[in-house]
PDB file of N, CA and C in Angstrom:
ATOM      1  N   GLY A   1       0.112 -10.132  19.850  1.00  0.00           N
ATOM      2  CA  GLY A   1      -0.851  -9.194  20.411  1.00  0.00           C
ATOM      3  C   GLY A   1      -2.025  -9.908  21.179  1.00  0.00           C
ATOM      4  N   LYS A   2      -2.783  -9.137  21.749  1.00  0.00           N
ATOM      5  CA  LYS A   2      -3.970  -9.553  22.524  1.00  0.00           C
ATOM      6  C   LYS A   2      -5.263  -9.715  21.466  1.00  0.00           C
ATOM      7  N   ASN A   3      -6.032 -10.693  21.632  1.00  0.00           N
ATOM      8  CA  ASN A   3      -7.174 -10.857  20.699  1.00  0.00           C
ATOM      9  C   ASN A   3      -8.204 -10.268  21.460  1.00  0.00           C
ATOM     10  N   MET A   4      -8.967  -9.361  20.773  1.00  0.00           N
ATOM     11  CA  MET A   4     -10.180  -8.770  21.255  1.00  0.00           C
ATOM     12  C   MET A   4     -11.144  -8.896  20.236  1.00  0.00           C
ATOM     13  N   HIS A   5     -12.060  -9.962  20.131  1.00  0.00           N
ATOM     14  CA  HIS A   5     -13.073 -10.163  19.340  1.00  0.00           C
ATOM     15  C   HIS A   5     -12.555 -10.157  17.814  1.00  0.00           C
ATOM     16  N   GLY A   6     -11.607 -10.872  17.657  1.00  0.00           N
ATOM     17  CA  GLY A   6     -10.895 -11.072  16.370  1.00  0.00           C
ATOM     18  C   GLY A   6      -9.889 -10.026  15.798  1.00  0.00           C
ATOM     19  N   ILE A   7      -9.864  -8.956  16.801  1.00  0.00           N
ATOM     20  CA  ILE A   7      -8.848  -7.958  16.468  1.00  0.00           C
ATOM     21  C   ILE A   7      -7.466  -7.935  17.354  1.00  0.00           C
ATOM     22  N   PHE A   8      -6.395  -7.886  16.649  1.00  0.00           N
ATOM     23  CA  PHE A   8      -5.098  -8.104  17.460  1.00  0.00           C
ATOM     24  C   PHE A   8      -4.599  -6.752  17.629  1.00  0.00           C
ATOM     25  N   LEU A   9      -4.214  -6.438  18.956  1.00  0.00           N
ATOM     26  CA  LEU A   9      -3.571  -5.294  19.244  1.00  0.00           C
ATOM     27  C   LEU A   9      -1.994  -5.503  19.123  1.00  0.00           C
ATOM     28  N   ILE A  10      -1.242  -4.675  18.484  1.00  0.00           N
ATOM     29  CA  ILE A  10       0.161  -4.794  18.270  1.00  0.00           C
ATOM     30  C   ILE A  10       0.804  -3.636  18.796  1.00  0.00           C
ATOM     31  N   CYS A  11       2.152  -3.678  18.818  1.00  0.00           N
ATOM     32  CA  CYS A  11       2.841  -2.514  19.371  1.00  0.00           C
ATOM     33  C   CYS A  11       2.868  -1.293  18.288  1.00  0.00           C
ATOM     34  N   SER A  12       3.235  -0.111  18.664  1.00  0.00           N
ATOM     35  CA  SER A  12       3.203   1.064  18.014  1.00  0.00           C
ATOM     36  C   SER A  12       4.267   1.033  16.977  1.00  0.00           C
ATOM     37  N   LEU A  13       4.232   1.834  15.867  1.00  0.00           N
ATOM     38  CA  LEU A  13       5.223   2.067  14.907  1.00  0.00           C
ATOM     39  C   LEU A  13       6.363   2.766  15.470  1.00  0.00           C
ATOM     40  N   THR A  14       7.529   2.804  14.959  1.00  0.00           N
ATOM     41  CA  THR A  14       8.533   3.562  15.494  1.00  0.00           C
ATOM     42  C   THR A  14       8.419   5.108  15.314  1.00  0.00           C
ATOM     43  N   VAL A  15       7.686   5.354  14.229  1.00  0.00           N
ATOM     44  CA  VAL A  15       7.304   6.798  13.913  1.00  0.00           C
ATOM     45  C   VAL A  15       5.924   6.782  13.754  1.00  0.00           C
ATOM     46  N   LYS A  16       5.224   7.723  14.395  1.00  0.00           N
ATOM     47  CA  LYS A  16       3.826   7.953  14.265  1.00  0.00           C
ATOM     48  C   LYS A  16       3.472   8.437  12.736  1.00  0.00           C
ATOM     49  N   ARG A  17       2.506   7.672  11.968  1.00  0.00           N
ATOM     50  CA  ARG A  17       2.172   8.049  10.696  1.00  0.00           C
ATOM     51  C   ARG A  17       0.876   7.755  10.379  1.00  0.00           C
ATOM     52  N   TRP A  18       0.318   8.553   9.536  1.00  0.00           N
ATOM     53  CA  TRP A  18      -1.025   8.383   8.879  1.00  0.00           C
ATOM     54  C   TRP A  18      -1.005   8.625   7.383  1.00  0.00           C
ATOM     55  N   LYS A  19      -2.018   8.184   6.724  1.00  0.00           N
ATOM     56  CA  LYS A  19      -2.190   8.162   5.270  1.00  0.00           C
ATOM     57  C   LYS A  19      -0.908   7.374   4.670  1.00  0.00           C
ATOM     58  N   CYS A  20      -0.530   6.371   5.254  1.00  0.00           N
ATOM     59  CA  CYS A  20       0.525   5.441   4.740  1.00  0.00           C
ATOM     60  C   CYS A  20      -0.053   4.307   3.932  1.00  0.00           C
ATOM     61  N   GLY A  21       0.711   3.616   3.281  1.00  0.00           N
ATOM     62  CA  GLY A  21       0.475   2.594   2.527  1.00  0.00           C
ATOM     63  C   GLY A  21       0.781   1.304   3.480  1.00  0.00           C
ATOM     64  N   LEU A  22      -0.049   0.204   3.253  1.00  0.00           N
ATOM     65  CA  LEU A  22       0.208  -0.894   4.081  1.00  0.00           C
ATOM     66  C   LEU A  22       0.069  -2.185   3.285  1.00  0.00           C
ATOM     67  N   VAL A  23       0.865  -3.070   3.472  1.00  0.00           N
ATOM     68  CA  VAL A  23       0.956  -4.360   2.733  1.00  0.00           C
ATOM     69  C   VAL A  23       1.428  -5.608   3.394  1.00  0.00           C
ATOM     70  N   GLY A  24       0.859  -6.593   3.449  1.00  0.00           N
ATOM     71  CA  GLY A  24       1.535  -7.754   3.967  1.00  0.00           C
ATOM     72  C   GLY A  24       2.350  -8.673   2.969  1.00  0.00           C
ATOM     73  N   ILE A  25       3.490  -9.036   3.275  1.00  0.00           N
ATOM     74  CA  ILE A  25       4.425  -9.753   2.652  1.00  0.00           C
ATOM     75  C   ILE A  25       5.165 -10.796   3.376  1.00  0.00           C
ATOM     76  N   GLY A  26       5.188 -12.068   3.069  1.00  0.00           N
ATOM     77  CA  GLY A  26       6.019 -13.085   3.803  1.00  0.00           C
ATOM     78  C   GLY A  26       5.518 -13.187   5.302  1.00  0.00           C
ATOM     79  N   GLY A  27       4.331 -12.934   5.649  1.00  0.00           N
ATOM     80  CA  GLY A  27       3.884 -12.997   7.124  1.00  0.00           C
ATOM     81  C   GLY A  27       4.345 -11.732   7.817  1.00  0.00           C
ATOM     82  N   CYS A  28       4.947 -10.827   7.269  1.00  0.00           N
ATOM     83  CA  CYS A  28       5.183  -9.454   7.919  1.00  0.00           C
ATOM     84  C   CYS A  28       4.334  -8.291   7.393  1.00  0.00           C
ATOM     85  N   LEU A  29       4.100  -7.244   8.057  1.00  0.00           N
ATOM     86  CA  LEU A  29       3.205  -6.154   7.580  1.00  0.00           C
ATOM     87  C   LEU A  29       4.311  -5.032   7.313  1.00  0.00           C
ATOM     88  N   TYR A  30       3.987  -4.296   6.327  1.00  0.00           N
ATOM     89  CA  TYR A  30       4.895  -3.094   5.886  1.00  0.00           C
ATOM     90  C   TYR A  30       4.108  -1.769   5.886  1.00  0.00           C
ATOM     91  N   ALA A  31       4.607  -0.738   6.561  1.00  0.00           N
ATOM     92  CA  ALA A  31       4.026   0.571   6.424  1.00  0.00           C
ATOM     93  C   ALA A  31       4.863   1.432   5.687  1.00  0.00           C
ATOM     94  N   VAL A  32       4.353   1.905   4.552  1.00  0.00           N
ATOM     95  CA  VAL A  32       5.214   2.541   3.562  1.00  0.00           C
ATOM     96  C   VAL A  32       4.727   4.147   3.574  1.00  0.00           C
ATOM     97  N   GLY A  33       5.715   4.958   3.714  1.00  0.00           N
ATOM     98  CA  GLY A  33       5.487   6.439   3.607  1.00  0.00           C
ATOM     99  C   GLY A  33       4.535   6.956   4.626  1.00  0.00           C
ATOM    100  N   GLY A  34       3.637   7.757   4.216  1.00  0.00           N
ATOM    101  CA  GLY A  34       2.505   8.351   4.999  1.00  0.00           C
ATOM    102  C   GLY A  34       2.893   9.859   5.453  1.00  0.00           C
ATOM    103  N   MET A  35       2.376  10.413   6.377  1.00  0.00           N
ATOM    104  CA  MET A  35       2.726  11.672   6.996  1.00  0.00           C
ATOM    105  C   MET A  35       2.956  11.369   8.489  1.00  0.00           C
ATOM    106  N   ASP A  36       3.888  12.226   9.015  1.00  0.00           N
ATOM    107  CA  ASP A  36       4.144  12.104  10.449  1.00  0.00           C
ATOM    108  C   ASP A  36       3.022  12.735  11.295  1.00  0.00           C
ATOM    109  N   SER A  37       2.956  12.559  12.507  1.00  0.00           N
ATOM    110  CA  SER A  37       1.832  13.071  13.264  1.00  0.00           C
ATOM    111  C   SER A  37       1.428  14.503  13.206  1.00  0.00           C
ATOM    112  N   PRO A  38       0.200  14.741  12.760  1.00  0.00           N
ATOM    113  CA  PRO A  38      -0.274  16.093  12.679  1.00  0.00           C
ATOM    114  C   PRO A  38      -0.176  16.857  13.797  1.00  0.00           C
ATOM    115  N   LYS A  39      -0.006  18.087  13.653  1.00  0.00           N
ATOM    116  CA  LYS A  39      -0.084  19.047  14.921  1.00  0.00           C
ATOM    117  C   LYS A  39      -1.137  19.939  14.609  1.00  0.00           C
ATOM    118  N   ALA A  40      -1.673  20.845  15.649  1.00  0.00           N
ATOM    119  CA  ALA A  40      -2.769  21.575  15.425  1.00  0.00           C
ATOM    120  C   ALA A  40      -2.708  22.699  14.334  1.00  0.00           C
ATOM    121  N   GLY A  41      -3.405  22.494  13.230  1.00  0.00           N
ATOM    122  CA  GLY A  41      -3.497  23.495  12.207  1.00  0.00           C
ATOM    123  C   GLY A  41      -2.503  23.061  11.107  1.00  0.00           C
ATOM    124  N   HIS A  42      -1.843  21.811  11.286  1.00  0.00           N
ATOM    125  CA  HIS A  42      -0.692  21.352  10.332  1.00  0.00           C
ATOM    126  C   HIS A  42      -1.043  19.913  10.025  1.00  0.00           C
ATOM    127  N   TRP A  43      -0.884  19.552   8.829  1.00  0.00           N
ATOM    128  CA  TRP A  43      -1.187  18.118   8.341  1.00  0.00           C
ATOM    129  C   TRP A  43      -0.116  17.284   8.874  1.00  0.00           C
ATOM    130  N   GLY A  44       1.059  17.728   9.081  1.00  0.00           N
ATOM    131  CA  GLY A  44       2.343  16.804   9.255  1.00  0.00           C
ATOM    132  C   GLY A  44       3.053  16.738   8.080  1.00  0.00           C
ATOM    133  N   LEU A  45       4.258  16.171   8.095  1.00  0.00           N
ATOM    134  CA  LEU A  45       5.251  16.212   6.986  1.00  0.00           C
ATOM    135  C   LEU A  45       5.266  14.921   6.246  1.00  0.00           C
ATOM    136  N   PRO A  46       5.394  14.712   5.025  1.00  0.00           N
ATOM    137  CA  PRO A  46       5.389  13.464   4.326  1.00  0.00           C
ATOM    138  C   PRO A  46       6.773  12.771   4.681  1.00  0.00           C
ATOM    139  N   LEU A  47       6.599  11.403   4.703  1.00  0.00           N
ATOM    140  CA  LEU A  47       7.576  10.531   5.138  1.00  0.00           C
ATOM    141  C   LEU A  47       8.191   9.682   3.838  1.00  0.00           C
ATOM    142  N   LYS A  48       9.399   9.279   3.885  1.00  0.00           N
ATOM    143  CA  LYS A  48       9.912   8.284   2.826  1.00  0.00           C
ATOM    144  C   LYS A  48      10.339   7.099   3.506  1.00  0.00           C
ATOM    145  N   THR A  49      10.156   6.800   4.832  1.00  0.00           N
ATOM    146  CA  THR A  49      10.635   5.532   5.441  1.00  0.00           C
ATOM    147  C   THR A  49       9.641   4.532   5.271  1.00  0.00           C
ATOM    148  N   VAL A  50      10.181   3.231   5.444  1.00  0.00           N
ATOM    149  CA  VAL A  50       9.406   1.937   5.351  1.00  0.00           C
ATOM    150  C   VAL A  50       9.591   1.246   6.632  1.00  0.00           C
ATOM    151  N   GLU A  51       8.544   0.834   7.243  1.00  0.00           N
ATOM    152  CA  GLU A  51       8.732  -0.057   8.489  1.00  0.00           C
ATOM    153  C   GLU A  51       8.099  -1.438   8.316  1.00  0.00           C
ATOM    154  N   ARG A  52       8.804  -2.499   8.980  1.00  0.00           N
ATOM    155  CA  ARG A  52       8.344  -3.770   8.781  1.00  0.00           C
ATOM    156  C   ARG A  52       7.750  -4.332  10.245  1.00  0.00           C
ATOM    157  N   TYR A  53       6.699  -4.880  10.375  1.00  0.00           N
ATOM    158  CA  TYR A  53       6.263  -5.490  11.461  1.00  0.00           C
ATOM    159  C   TYR A  53       6.403  -6.963  11.457  1.00  0.00           C
ATOM    160  N   ASP A  54       7.075  -7.365  12.641  1.00  0.00           N
ATOM    161  CA  ASP A  54       7.321  -8.947  12.741  1.00  0.00           C
ATOM    162  C   ASP A  54       6.370  -9.313  13.791  1.00  0.00           C
ATOM    163  N   PRO A  55       5.540 -10.206  13.353  1.00  0.00           N
ATOM    164  CA  PRO A  55       4.432 -10.685  14.413  1.00  0.00           C
ATOM    165  C   PRO A  55       4.943 -11.654  15.438  1.00  0.00           C
ATOM    166  N   ASP A  56       6.053 -12.334  15.100  1.00  0.00           N
ATOM    167  CA  ASP A  56       6.648 -13.322  16.080  1.00  0.00           C
ATOM    168  C   ASP A  56       7.245 -12.510  17.239  1.00  0.00           C
ATOM    169  N   LEU A  57       7.941 -11.184  17.031  1.00  0.00           N
ATOM    170  CA  LEU A  57       8.566 -10.491  17.957  1.00  0.00           C
ATOM    171  C   LEU A  57       7.808  -9.318  18.408  1.00  0.00           C
ATOM    172  N   ASP A  58       6.583  -9.195  17.926  1.00  0.00           N
ATOM    173  CA  ASP A  58       5.739  -7.990  18.139  1.00  0.00           C
ATOM    174  C   ASP A  58       6.607  -6.631  18.045  1.00  0.00           C
ATOM    175  N   VAL A  59       7.419  -6.420  16.943  1.00  0.00           N
ATOM    176  CA  VAL A  59       8.238  -5.201  16.907  1.00  0.00           C
ATOM    177  C   VAL A  59       8.142  -4.688  15.382  1.00  0.00           C
ATOM    178  N   TRP A  60       8.200  -3.425  15.324  1.00  0.00           N
ATOM    179  CA  TRP A  60       8.451  -2.566  14.103  1.00  0.00           C
ATOM    180  C   TRP A  60       9.694  -2.247  13.960  1.00  0.00           C
ATOM    181  N   THR A  61      10.342  -2.391  12.714  1.00  0.00           N
ATOM    182  CA  THR A  61      11.826  -2.046  12.426  1.00  0.00           C
ATOM    183  C   THR A  61      11.821  -1.132  11.117  1.00  0.00           C
ATOM    184  N   GLU A  62      12.529  -0.055  11.216  1.00  0.00           N
ATOM    185  CA  GLU A  62      12.630   0.545   9.966  1.00  0.00           C
ATOM    186  C   GLU A  62      13.627  -0.165   9.000  1.00  0.00           C
ATOM    187  N   VAL A  63      13.191  -0.430   7.771  1.00  0.00           N
ATOM    188  CA  VAL A  63      13.899  -1.304   6.872  1.00  0.00           C
ATOM    189  C   VAL A  63      14.466  -0.702   5.677  1.00  0.00           C
ATOM    190  N   ALA A  64      13.796   0.434   5.283  1.00  0.00           N
ATOM    191  CA  ALA A  64      14.209   1.197   3.985  1.00  0.00           C
ATOM    192  C   ALA A  64      13.761   2.590   3.993  1.00  0.00           C
ATOM    193  N   SER A  65      14.273   3.329   3.017  1.00  0.00           N
ATOM    194  CA  SER A  65      13.722   4.680   2.618  1.00  0.00           C
ATOM    195  C   SER A  65      13.448   4.634   1.159  1.00  0.00           C
ATOM    196  N   MET A  66      12.473   5.362   0.769  1.00  0.00           N
ATOM    197  CA  MET A  66      12.362   5.510  -0.694  1.00  0.00           C
ATOM    198  C   MET A  66      12.967   6.816  -1.047  1.00  0.00           C
ATOM    199  N   ASN A  67      13.076   6.973  -2.389  1.00  0.00           N
ATOM    200  CA  ASN A  67      13.826   8.053  -2.929  1.00  0.00           C
ATOM    201  C   ASN A  67      13.098   9.445  -2.703  1.00  0.00           C
ATOM    202  N   GLU A  68      11.751   9.307  -2.724  1.00  0.00           N
ATOM    203  CA  GLU A  68      10.848  10.491  -2.323  1.00  0.00           C
ATOM    204  C   GLU A  68       9.863  10.064  -1.466  1.00  0.00           C
ATOM    205  N   ALA A  69       9.444  11.129  -0.542  1.00  0.00           N
ATOM    206  CA  ALA A  69       8.309  10.960   0.356  1.00  0.00           C
ATOM    207  C   ALA A  69       7.038  10.754  -0.289  1.00  0.00           C
ATOM    208  N   ARG A  70       6.212   9.821   0.246  1.00  0.00           N
ATOM    209  CA  ARG A  70       4.961   9.664  -0.379  1.00  0.00           C
ATOM    210  C   ARG A  70       3.903   9.448   0.732  1.00  0.00           C
ATOM    211  N   PHE A  71       2.574   9.908   0.397  1.00  0.00           N
ATOM    212  CA  PHE A  71       1.522   9.614   1.432  1.00  0.00           C
ATOM    213  C   PHE A  71       0.214   9.566   0.519  1.00  0.00           C
ATOM    214  N   GLY A  72      -0.737   8.775   1.148  1.00  0.00           N
ATOM    215  CA  GLY A  72      -1.869   8.535   0.498  1.00  0.00           C
ATOM    216  C   GLY A  72      -1.678   7.684  -0.838  1.00  0.00           C
ATOM    217  N   CYS A  73      -0.693   6.847  -0.703  1.00  0.00           N
ATOM    218  CA  CYS A  73      -0.370   6.004  -1.770  1.00  0.00           C
ATOM    219  C   CYS A  73      -0.996   4.441  -1.514  1.00  0.00           C
ATOM    220  N   ALA A  74      -1.182   3.662  -2.528  1.00  0.00           N
ATOM    221  CA  ALA A  74      -1.579   2.454  -2.426  1.00  0.00           C
ATOM    222  C   ALA A  74      -0.243   1.426  -2.678  1.00  0.00           C
ATOM    223  N   VAL A  75      -0.142   0.381  -1.969  1.00  0.00           N
ATOM    224  CA  VAL A  75       0.915  -0.587  -2.010  1.00  0.00           C
ATOM    225  C   VAL A  75       0.446  -1.921  -2.333  1.00  0.00           C
ATOM    226  N   ALA A  76       0.947  -2.600  -3.280  1.00  0.00           N
ATOM    227  CA  ALA A  76       0.375  -3.975  -3.527  1.00  0.00           C
ATOM    228  C   ALA A  76       1.757  -4.947  -3.656  1.00  0.00           C
ATOM    229  N   ALA A  77       1.361  -6.241  -3.294  1.00  0.00           N
ATOM    230  CA  ALA A  77       2.501  -7.298  -3.320  1.00  0.00           C
ATOM    231  C   ALA A  77       2.077  -8.202  -4.538  1.00  0.00           C
ATOM    232  N   TYR A  78       2.961  -8.725  -5.338  1.00  0.00           N
ATOM    233  CA  TYR A  78       2.574  -9.739  -6.478  1.00  0.00           C
ATOM    234  C   TYR A  78       3.917 -10.467  -6.523  1.00  0.00           C
ATOM    235  N   GLN A  79       3.685 -11.825  -6.133  1.00  0.00           N
ATOM    236  CA  GLN A  79       4.697 -12.795  -6.200  1.00  0.00           C
ATOM    237  C   GLN A  79       5.839 -12.362  -5.342  1.00  0.00           C
ATOM    238  N   VAL A  80       7.014 -11.975  -5.851  1.00  0.00           N
ATOM    239  CA  VAL A  80       8.049 -11.423  -5.013  1.00  0.00           C
ATOM    240  C   VAL A  80       8.413  -9.929  -5.084  1.00  0.00           C
ATOM    241  N   SER A  81       7.443  -9.314  -5.818  1.00  0.00           N
ATOM    242  CA  SER A  81       7.699  -7.806  -5.974  1.00  0.00           C
ATOM    243  C   SER A  81       6.640  -7.107  -5.131  1.00  0.00           C
ATOM    244  N   THR A  82       7.075  -5.813  -4.713  1.00  0.00           N
ATOM    245  CA  THR A  82       6.103  -4.823  -4.151  1.00  0.00           C
ATOM    246  C   THR A  82       6.043  -3.625  -5.030  1.00  0.00           C
ATOM    247  N   TYR A  83       4.808  -3.215  -5.230  1.00  0.00           N
ATOM    248  CA  TYR A  83       4.398  -1.983  -6.079  1.00  0.00           C
ATOM    249  C   TYR A  83       3.874  -0.850  -5.359  1.00  0.00           C
ATOM    250  N   LEU A  84       4.322   0.164  -5.453  1.00  0.00           N
ATOM    251  CA  LEU A  84       3.856   1.559  -4.931  1.00  0.00           C
ATOM    252  C   LEU A  84       3.120   2.277  -5.914  1.00  0.00           C
ATOM    253  N   LEU A  85       1.889   2.570  -5.721  1.00  0.00           N
ATOM    254  CA  LEU A  85       0.990   3.258  -6.809  1.00  0.00           C
ATOM    255  C   LEU A  85       0.672   4.582  -6.280  1.00  0.00           C
ATOM    256  N   THR A  86       1.014   5.734  -7.057  1.00  0.00           N
ATOM    257  CA  THR A  86       0.618   7.102  -6.915  1.00  0.00           C
ATOM    258  C   THR A  86       0.066   7.835  -7.971  1.00  0.00           C
ATOM    259  N   LEU A  87      -0.545   8.975  -7.744  1.00  0.00           N
ATOM    260  CA  LEU A  87      -1.198   9.739  -8.709  1.00  0.00           C
ATOM    261  C   LEU A  87      -0.457  11.112  -8.515  1.00  0.00           C
ATOM    262  N   ASP A  88       0.297  11.561  -9.615  1.00  0.00           N
ATOM    263  CA  ASP A  88       0.773  12.808  -9.562  1.00  0.00           C
ATOM    264  C   ASP A  88       0.000  13.797 -10.397  1.00  0.00           C
ATOM    265  N   PHE A  89      -0.407  14.828  -9.770  1.00  0.00           N
ATOM    266  CA  PHE A  89      -1.231  15.968 -10.468  1.00  0.00           C
ATOM    267  C   PHE A  89      -0.492  17.009 -10.732  1.00  0.00           C
TER     268      PHE A  89
END
C-alpha cells in the first residue's frame, strides 16, 4: 500500500463489513465476522466469514466460516491459536 504519514492504504475487503474482529497472525491480518454494509434504517446482517489480508500481494481472501455469525467481538492471537471472545446476553 501507499504510505501516507505512517498510514498504509490497502485494498478493500471482499465483503464490506463493520463491527468485525481484527487480528494479526504470521504477518497477515484477519477480519472476523462483523456486519455487512448498513443500508438506510438497517444495521446490516451479521457475518460468519473470515478474510485474510496478504500484505505481499495486497489482497484479501475468504479463508473460513464460523459456525455462527458474530459481530462486535474481540479476537486475540496467542502462540499458534486464535481466540474469539463474545458476550452473550
